[in-house]
Coordinates of C-alpha atoms in Angstrom, one line a residue:
X1 CA -16.7 -16.0 -20.0
X2 CA -18.4 -14.2 -17.2
X3 CA -17.2 -14.6 -13.6
X4 CA -19.6 -13.6 -10.8
X5 CA -18.0 -14.0 -7.3
X6 CA -20.4 -13.4 -4.5
X7 CA -19.3 -13.3 -0.8
X8 CA -21.9 -13.0 1.9
X9 CA -20.0 -12.0 5.0
X10 CA -20.4 -14.0 8.2
X11 CA -22.8 -16.5 6.7
X12 CA -23.1 -19.9 8.5
X13 CA -23.5 -22.8 6.2
X14 CA -25.9 -24.6 8.6
X15 CA -28.3 -21.6 8.5
X16 CA -29.1 -22.2 4.9
X17 CA -31.9 -24.5 3.7
X18 CA -29.7 -26.2 1.2
X19 CA -27.4 -27.2 4.0
X20 CA -30.3 -28.7 6.0
X21 CA -31.6 -25.7 8.0
X22 CA -35.2 -26.1 9.1
X23 CA -36.1 -22.4 8.7
X24 CA -36.8 -20.7 5.3
X25 CA -33.9 -18.3 5.4
X26 CA -32.6 -18.9 1.8
X27 CA -35.1 -19.9 -0.9
X28 CA -33.1 -18.1 -3.6
X29 CA -29.7 -19.5 -2.6
X30 CA -31.4 -22.9 -2.4
X31 CA -32.7 -22.5 -5.9
X32 CA -29.2 -21.6 -7.2
X33 CA -27.8 -24.7 -5.4
X34 CA -30.4 -26.9 -7.0
X35 CA -29.1 -25.7 -10.4
X36 CA -25.5 -26.2 -9.5
X37 CA -23.1 -27.8 -7.0
X38 CA -23.1 -27.5 -3.3
X39 CA -19.9 -28.3 -1.4
X40 CA -20.8 -29.8 2.0
X41 CA -17.3 -29.6 3.5
X42 CA -15.8 -26.3 2.5
X43 CA -13.5 -24.5 4.9
X44 CA -12.0 -21.0 5.2
X45 CA -8.2 -21.3 5.3
X46 CA -8.0 -18.2 7.5
X47 CA -10.4 -16.2 9.6
X48 CA -11.7 -13.6 10.2
X49 CA -12.4 -11.1 7.4
X50 CA -9.1 -9.6 6.2
X51 CA -7.1 -12.9 6.2
X52 CA -10.0 -14.8 4.6
X53 CA -10.5 -12.4 1.7
X54 CA -6.8 -12.1 1.2
X55 CA -6.6 -15.9 0.8
X56 CA -9.5 -15.8 -1.6
X57 CA -7.8 -13.3 -3.9
X58 CA -4.2 -14.6 -3.6
X59 CA -4.8 -18.4 -3.7
X60 CA -2.5 -18.7 -0.7
X61 CA -3.0 -19.2 3.0
X62 CA -2.1 -16.6 5.5
X63 CA 1.0 -18.5 6.7
X64 CA 2.5 -17.7 3.3
X65 CA 1.1 -14.2 2.7
X66 CA 1.6 -13.1 6.2
X67 CA -2.0 -11.9 6.6
X68 CA -3.4 -13.8 9.5
X69 CA -5.2 -11.1 11.6
X70 CA -6.4 -7.5 11.5
X71 CA -3.1 -6.1 12.7
X72 CA -1.8 -2.7 11.3
X73 CA 1.6 -4.3 11.1
X74 CA 0.5 -6.7 8.4
X75 CA 0.9 -5.7 4.7
X76 CA 0.4 -7.8 1.6
X77 CA 3.5 -7.7 -0.6
X78 CA 2.9 -6.3 -4.1
X79 CA 4.9 -9.2 -5.5
X80 CA 2.2 -11.7 -4.4
X81 CA -0.1 -12.5 -7.4
X82 CA -3.6 -11.3 -7.1
X83 CA -6.7 -12.7 -8.8
X84 CA -8.2 -9.5 -10.2
X85 CA -4.9 -8.2 -11.5
X86 CA -4.3 -11.5 -13.3
X87 CA -7.8 -11.4 -14.9
X88 CA -7.4 -7.7 -15.9
X89 CA -4.0 -8.5 -17.5
X90 CA -5.7 -11.1 -19.7
X91 CA -8.4 -8.9 -21.0
X92 CA -11.2 -9.3 -18.5
X93 CA -13.1 -6.3 -17.4
X94 CA -12.9 -6.3 -13.6
X95 CA -15.2 -4.7 -11.1
X96 CA -15.9 -4.9 -7.4
X97 CA -18.8 -3.7 -5.3
X98 CA -17.5 -3.7 -1.7
X99 CA -16.4 -1.6 1.2
X100 CA -13.3 -3.8 1.9
X101 CA -10.9 -1.1 0.5
X102 CA -11.8 0.9 3.6
X103 CA -10.1 -1.8 5.6
X104 CA -6.9 -2.5 3.6
X105 CA -5.7 -1.0 0.3
X106 CA -4.8 -4.2 -1.4
X107 CA -8.5 -5.2 -1.7
X108 CA -8.8 -2.8 -4.7
X109 CA -5.9 -4.3 -6.6
X110 CA -6.6 -5.1 -10.2
X111 CA -10.1 -3.7 -10.5
X112 CA -11.0 -1.4 -13.4
X113 CA -14.0 -0.3 -11.5
X114 CA -14.2 -0.4 -7.7
X115 CA -17.7 0.7 -6.5
X116 CA -18.0 1.6 -2.8
X117 CA -21.5 2.8 -1.8
X118 CA -20.1 4.1 1.5
X119 CA -17.2 6.0 0.0
X120 CA -16.7 9.2 1.9
X121 CA -18.6 8.0 4.9
X122 CA -17.4 6.9 8.3
X123 CA -15.3 3.7 8.4
X124 CA -17.4 2.7 11.4
X125 CA -20.3 2.1 8.9
X126 CA -18.4 -0.1 6.4
X127 CA -19.8 -3.4 7.9
X128 CA -23.3 -2.0 8.2
X129 CA -24.0 -1.4 4.5
X130 CA -27.2 -3.0 3.2
X131 CA -27.5 -5.4 0.3
X132 CA -29.8 -2.9 -1.5
X133 CA -27.0 -0.5 -1.7
X134 CA -24.7 -3.2 -3.1
X135 CA -27.3 -4.2 -5.8
X136 CA -27.9 -0.7 -6.8
X137 CA -24.4 -0.6 -8.1
X138 CA -23.8 -4.2 -9.1
X139 CA -26.8 -4.9 -11.2
X140 CA -26.6 -1.8 -13.4
X141 CA -22.9 -2.6 -14.0
X142 CA -23.7 -6.1 -15.1
X143 CA -26.4 -4.9 -17.4
X144 CA -24.1 -2.4 -18.9
X145 CA -21.2 -4.9 -19.5
X146 CA -22.9 -8.3 -20.0
X147 CA -21.7 -8.6 -23.6
X148 CA -18.0 -8.6 -22.5
X149 CA -15.8 -11.0 -20.7
X150 CA -15.9 -9.8 -17.1
X151 CA -15.2 -10.6 -13.5
X152 CA -17.3 -9.0 -10.8
X153 CA -16.8 -9.3 -7.1
X154 CA -19.9 -8.6 -5.0
X155 CA -19.6 -8.4 -1.2
X156 CA -22.7 -8.4 1.0
X157 CA -22.2 -7.6 4.7
X158 CA -25.7 -8.2 6.0
X159 CA -25.4 -11.2 8.3
X160 CA -22.5 -9.5 10.1
X161 CA -23.3 -8.0 13.5
X162 CA -25.2 -5.8 14.4
X163 CA -28.0 -8.1 13.1
X164 CA -30.5 -5.3 12.3
X165 CA -32.3 -6.4 9.2
X166 CA -35.0 -4.2 7.5
X167 CA -38.1 -4.1 9.6
X168 CA -40.1 -6.6 7.7
X169 CA -37.5 -9.3 8.3
X170 CA -37.2 -8.9 12.1
X171 CA -40.0 -11.2 13.2
X172 CA -40.0 -13.8 10.5
X173 CA -38.3 -16.4 12.7
X174 CA -39.3 -15.4 16.3
X175 CA -42.3 -15.7 18.5
X176 CA -42.3 -14.7 22.1
X177 CA -41.0 -12.0 24.4
X178 CA -37.4 -11.1 23.8
X179 CA -37.2 -9.4 27.2
X180 CA -38.8 -12.1 29.3
X181 CA -37.1 -11.8 32.7
X182 CA -37.5 -15.5 33.3
X183 CA -35.4 -16.3 30.2
X184 CA -31.7 -16.8 31.3
X185 CA -30.2 -17.8 28.0
X186 CA -27.8 -14.8 27.9
X187 CA -26.8 -15.0 31.6
X188 CA -23.4 -16.5 30.8
X189 CA -22.6 -13.7 28.4
X190 CA -23.5 -11.2 31.1
X191 CA -20.9 -12.8 33.4
X192 CA -18.3 -12.8 30.6
X193 CA -15.3 -10.5 30.3
X194 CA -16.7 -9.6 26.9
X195 CA -20.1 -8.4 28.2
X196 CA -19.3 -4.6 27.8
X197 CA -18.2 -5.3 24.2
X198 CA -21.4 -7.2 23.3
X199 CA -23.7 -5.0 25.3
X200 CA -23.2 -2.1 22.9
X201 CA -24.4 -4.3 20.1
X202 CA -27.3 -5.7 22.0
X203 CA -28.4 -2.2 23.0
X204 CA -28.4 -1.2 19.3
X205 CA -30.6 -4.2 18.5
X206 CA -32.9 -3.4 21.4
X207 CA -33.3 0.2 20.3
X208 CA -33.9 -0.8 16.6
X209 CA -36.8 -3.0 17.8
X210 CA -38.3 -0.4 20.2
X211 CA -37.8 -2.7 23.2
X212 CA -37.9 -1.0 26.6
X213 CA -36.0 -3.6 28.6
X214 CA -32.8 -5.5 28.0
X215 CA -32.9 -8.5 25.6
X216 CA -32.8 -11.8 27.6
X217 CA -33.6 -14.4 24.9
X218 CA -30.7 -15.6 22.7
X219 CA -33.2 -17.0 20.3
X220 CA -34.4 -13.4 19.5
X221 CA -30.8 -12.5 18.5
X222 CA -30.5 -15.7 16.4
X223 CA -33.8 -14.7 14.7
X224 CA -32.3 -11.3 13.8
X225 CA -29.3 -13.0 12.3
X226 CA -31.6 -15.3 10.3
X227 CA -33.6 -12.2 9.3
X228 CA -30.4 -10.7 7.9
X229 CA -29.8 -13.9 5.9
X230 CA -33.4 -13.9 4.5
X231 CA -33.0 -10.3 3.5
X232 CA -29.7 -10.8 1.7
X233 CA -31.1 -13.9 0.1
X234 CA -33.8 -11.8 -1.6
X235 CA -31.0 -9.5 -3.0
X236 CA -29.0 -12.5 -4.2
X237 CA -32.3 -13.6 -5.9
X238 CA -32.5 -10.3 -7.7
X239 CA -28.9 -10.6 -8.8
X240 CA -29.4 -14.2 -10.1
X241 CA -32.5 -13.2 -11.9
X242 CA -30.6 -10.4 -13.6
X243 CA -28.1 -13.0 -15.0
X244 CA -31.0 -15.2 -16.1
X245 CA -32.9 -12.4 -17.8
X246 CA -29.7 -11.3 -19.6
X247 CA -29.4 -14.9 -21.0
X248 CA -25.8 -15.3 -19.9
X249 CA -25.9 -18.1 -17.3
X250 CA -24.7 -20.6 -20.0
X251 CA -21.5 -18.6 -20.1
X252 CA -21.1 -17.7 -16.5
X253 CA -19.3 -19.2 -13.5
X254 CA -21.3 -18.1 -10.4
X255 CA -19.7 -18.6 -7.0
X256 CA -21.5 -18.0 -3.7
X257 CA -19.6 -18.3 -0.4
X258 CA -18.6 -16.6 2.8
X259 CA -15.4 -15.5 4.4
X260 CA -16.4 -17.2 7.7
X261 CA -19.4 -18.1 9.8
X262 CA -20.5 -17.0 13.2
X263 CA -20.8 -18.2 16.7
X264 CA -24.3 -17.9 18.2
X265 CA -23.6 -19.2 21.7
X266 CA -21.7 -22.4 20.9
X267 CA -18.7 -22.9 23.2
X268 CA -19.7 -19.8 25.1
X269 CA -18.8 -17.7 22.1
X270 CA -21.4 -15.1 21.2
X271 CA -22.2 -13.1 18.1
X272 CA -18.7 -13.1 16.5
X273 CA -16.2 -15.3 14.8
X274 CA -13.4 -15.8 17.3
X275 CA -12.0 -19.3 17.1
X276 CA -11.8 -22.3 14.7
X277 CA -14.9 -24.3 15.7
X278 CA -17.2 -25.5 12.9
X279 CA -19.7 -22.7 13.0
X280 CA -16.9 -20.3 12.1
X281 CA -14.6 -22.0 9.7
X282 CA -17.0 -24.2 7.8
X283 CA -18.5 -22.0 5.1
X284 CA -21.1 -22.3 2.4
X285 CA -19.8 -22.8 -1.1
X286 CA -22.1 -23.0 -4.1
X287 CA -21.2 -23.0 -7.8
X288 CA -23.3 -22.7 -10.9
X289 CA -21.6 -23.4 -14.2
X290 CA -22.7 -25.1 -17.5
X291 CA -20.3 -28.0 -16.9
X292 CA -21.9 -29.0 -13.6
X293 CA -24.7 -31.5 -13.2
X294 CA -27.7 -30.0 -11.5
X295 CA -28.1 -30.3 -7.8
X296 CA -24.9 -32.2 -7.1
X297 CA -23.8 -32.4 -3.5
X298 CA -20.0 -32.7 -3.0
X299 CA -18.8 -34.3 0.2
X300 CA -15.0 -33.8 -0.5
X301 CA -12.9 -31.5 1.5
X302 CA -12.2 -28.1 -0.2
X303 CA -11.1 -24.7 0.9
X304 CA -11.6 -21.0 -0.1
X305 CA -8.1 -20.9 -1.6
X306 CA -9.6 -23.1 -4.4
X307 CA -11.8 -20.3 -5.6
X308 CA -9.2 -18.1 -7.4
X309 CA -7.6 -21.3 -8.8
X310 CA -11.0 -22.4 -10.2
X311 CA -11.7 -19.0 -11.7
X312 CA -8.4 -18.9 -13.6
X313 CA -8.8 -22.5 -14.8
X314 CA -12.3 -21.8 -16.0
X315 CA -10.9 -18.7 -17.9
X316 CA -8.1 -20.9 -19.4
X317 CA -5.5 -18.7 -17.7
X318 CA -2.4 -20.2 -16.4
X319 CA -2.3 -20.2 -12.6
X320 CA 0.7 -18.7 -10.8
X321 CA 3.0 -21.4 -9.2
X322 CA 2.2 -19.8 -5.8
X323 CA -1.5 -20.6 -6.1
X324 CA -2.2 -23.7 -3.9
X325 CA -5.7 -24.6 -4.8
X326 CA -7.7 -27.2 -6.7
X327 CA -10.2 -26.8 -9.5
X328 CA -13.6 -27.0 -7.8
X329 CA -15.3 -27.9 -11.1
X330 CA -13.0 -30.9 -11.4
X331 CA -13.7 -31.9 -7.8
X332 CA -17.5 -31.6 -8.3
X333 CA -17.3 -33.6 -11.5
X334 CA -15.4 -36.4 -9.8
X335 CA -12.1 -35.8 -11.5
X336 CA -10.3 -34.8 -8.3
X337 CA -10.7 -36.3 -4.8
X338 CA -10.2 -33.0 -3.0
X339 CA -7.9 -32.8 0.0
X340 CA -7.0 -35.5 2.5
X341 CA -6.8 -32.8 5.1
X342 CA -7.4 -29.0 5.3
X343 CA -6.0 -26.4 7.6
X344 CA -7.4 -23.2 9.1
X345 CA -6.0 -20.4 11.2
X346 CA -7.5 -17.7 13.5
X347 CA -5.4 -14.8 14.5
X348 CA -7.6 -12.0 15.8
X349 CA -9.7 -12.9 18.8
X350 CA -7.6 -15.9 19.7
X351 CA -4.6 -17.6 18.0
X352 CA -5.5 -21.1 16.9
X353 CA -4.6 -23.6 14.2
X354 CA -6.6 -26.6 13.2
X355 CA -6.4 -29.6 10.8
X356 CA -9.5 -31.5 9.6
X357 CA -9.1 -34.9 7.9
X358 CA -11.1 -36.5 5.2
X359 CA -12.3 -39.2 7.7
X360 CA -13.6 -36.6 10.2
X361 CA -10.9 -36.0 12.8
X362 CA -10.2 -32.5 13.8
X363 CA -7.2 -31.3 15.9
X364 CA -7.1 -27.8 17.3
X365 CA -3.9 -26.3 18.8
X366 CA -4.1 -23.0 20.7
X367 CA -1.3 -20.6 20.8
X368 CA -3.3 -17.9 22.6
X369 CA -6.8 -18.6 24.0
X370 CA -7.8 -15.0 23.9
X371 CA -10.8 -14.5 26.3
X372 CA -11.8 -18.1 26.6
X373 CA -10.6 -20.9 28.8
X374 CA -9.7 -23.9 26.7
X375 CA -7.2 -26.8 26.5
X376 CA -4.0 -26.2 24.5
X377 CA -4.9 -29.3 22.4
X378 CA -8.4 -30.4 21.4
X379 CA -9.4 -33.4 19.3
X380 CA -12.8 -34.1 17.9
X381 CA -14.5 -36.8 15.9
X382 CA -16.8 -34.7 13.7
X383 CA -18.6 -37.8 12.4
X384 CA -19.8 -38.7 15.9
X385 CA -19.6 -35.3 17.5
X386 CA -20.4 -32.5 15.0
X387 CA -20.9 -30.0 17.8
X388 CA -17.4 -30.5 19.1
X389 CA -18.5 -31.2 22.6
X390 CA -16.2 -34.1 23.6
X391 CA -12.5 -33.5 23.6
X392 CA -10.8 -36.8 22.9
X393 CA -7.2 -35.5 23.1
X394 CA -6.4 -37.5 26.2
X395 CA -8.1 -40.7 25.0
X396 CA -6.8 -40.8 21.4
X397 CA -3.1 -39.9 21.9
X398 CA -2.0 -41.8 18.8
X399 CA -4.4 -39.7 16.6
X400 CA -3.2 -36.5 18.3
X401 CA 0.4 -37.4 17.6
X402 CA -0.4 -38.3 14.0
X403 CA -2.2 -35.1 13.3
X404 CA 0.3 -33.0 15.2
X405 CA 3.0 -34.3 13.0
X406 CA 1.0 -33.6 9.9
X407 CA 0.4 -30.1 11.0
X408 CA 4.1 -29.6 11.8
X409 CA 5.3 -30.8 8.4
X410 CA 2.6 -28.8 6.6
X411 CA 3.6 -25.7 8.5
X412 CA 7.3 -26.2 7.8
X413 CA 6.6 -26.5 4.1
X414 CA 4.3 -23.5 4.0
X415 CA 6.7 -21.2 6.0
X416 CA 9.8 -22.4 4.1
X417 CA 12.1 -21.0 6.7
X418 CA 10.1 -17.8 7.4
X419 CA 8.8 -17.0 10.9
X420 CA 5.2 -18.1 11.7
X421 CA 3.0 -15.0 11.3
X422 CA 0.5 -16.4 13.8
X423 CA 3.2 -16.6 16.5
X424 CA 4.3 -13.0 15.6
X425 CA 0.7 -11.8 16.2
X426 CA 0.8 -13.6 19.6
X427 CA 4.1 -11.9 20.5
X428 CA 2.7 -8.5 19.6
X429 CA -0.6 -9.1 21.3
X430 CA -4.0 -10.0 19.8
X431 CA -5.5 -6.8 18.3
X432 CA -8.9 -7.6 19.8
X433 CA -7.6 -7.0 23.3
X434 CA -7.6 -3.3 22.7
X435 CA -11.2 -3.4 21.5
X436 CA -12.4 -5.2 24.6
X437 CA -10.4 -2.9 26.9
X438 CA -11.9 0.2 25.2
X439 CA -15.4 -1.2 25.5
X440 CA -14.9 -2.0 29.2
X441 CA -13.5 1.5 29.8
X442 CA -16.6 3.0 28.1
X443 CA -18.8 0.8 30.1
X444 CA -17.4 2.0 33.4
X445 CA -17.5 5.6 32.3
X446 CA -21.2 5.2 31.5
X447 CA -21.9 4.2 35.1
X448 CA -21.4 0.4 34.9
X449 CA -19.6 -1.4 37.7
X450 CA -17.2 -3.9 36.3
X451 CA -14.3 -4.2 38.7
X452 CA -13.6 -7.8 37.7
X453 CA -13.3 -6.8 34.1
X454 CA -11.0 -3.9 34.9
X455 CA -8.7 -6.2 37.0
X456 CA -8.6 -8.9 34.3
X457 CA -7.8 -6.5 31.6
X458 CA -5.2 -4.7 33.7
X459 CA -6.4 -1.1 33.6

């Protein structure tokens, strides 16, 4: 059996054609979805990058592994079972093409071959690697080893900020003047405490596009994000065609997903993945496998912790008792109803926890709001309000109480007497505060005047 696990970092589900997007960002991914199964309600159990990938390789949520943020105090225990180690121990040839090891050492666990195109280069570049660099290593490896049972993890970063796709992709989805002084769609960001942090990124985008004045149109930034998707989609197409040309799709499980999505202005959150609203925690999830009917759309609730469980089940390998997931193939084929509710955590830019139910209710509880003003409790009916604009927490107290109790009991079971790692992060201080403080300091040193930022940040 061949296992090809593709993660496209920071990819919003609703910016893909197969999820209803009205721009042609993803013809190749759409083609793969039409040959397999697309999960409409897939959620990351933990965001952002490090906790999400940890969950996808351990089959456990961050509240159990302790990885809920990007804190240097976090460390994954070697005793926790790890997908690639399990597969390697059962005779699978394992390989990864990714820069994740430059973040945390455990992301290399269990791989016979770990290919990092940016090895030896600055860690600051690890999120800026291009999909071409990934394919230049992934495709030759697959061609060399296609006659063996293998597991290959392929990690594309392209939709992640800074949103600077190759030149031919930059104007595919935009017409107009990105520096129009009459366009005020970024005014609220300029007034934000986070403006110095984001200005660095926007300046890089402006310079890459040879713009003389500051970018004013948020739609231009969104178009660059979509251009990144269109570029990585072409590279996914190359990868998929390789599998087809080798004649191994009838013995391959292909999984395409993301670790999280991205905010593009929703809820006054810009160009990052900072909370637990739908654009961030709802992720694309597409499977191709011989057992699946073509083009099936699955409406059941699933999570990224189901991925390692599914891979082991498909390989006929016993899953560790600690793995919490479901078999996605069984869910897609109607043999499993998925979850009655799913949970997700954010522990980097803010500290939040959410539960989403099968019938569309979503409760969010905030432990630390980070840089945004928000209620401690939010309740949304996603069926009627998919944009999460109307907080019903005060009107629907019975539902709040019901979901609050569900979350409490779930958390007690997950923690099993251990301290809540999300609360530990809050006690220590969110890691993102130092990033924002540093950006504000640099902004002021560069001649900017940002006294309000300096007062709010306390420096």
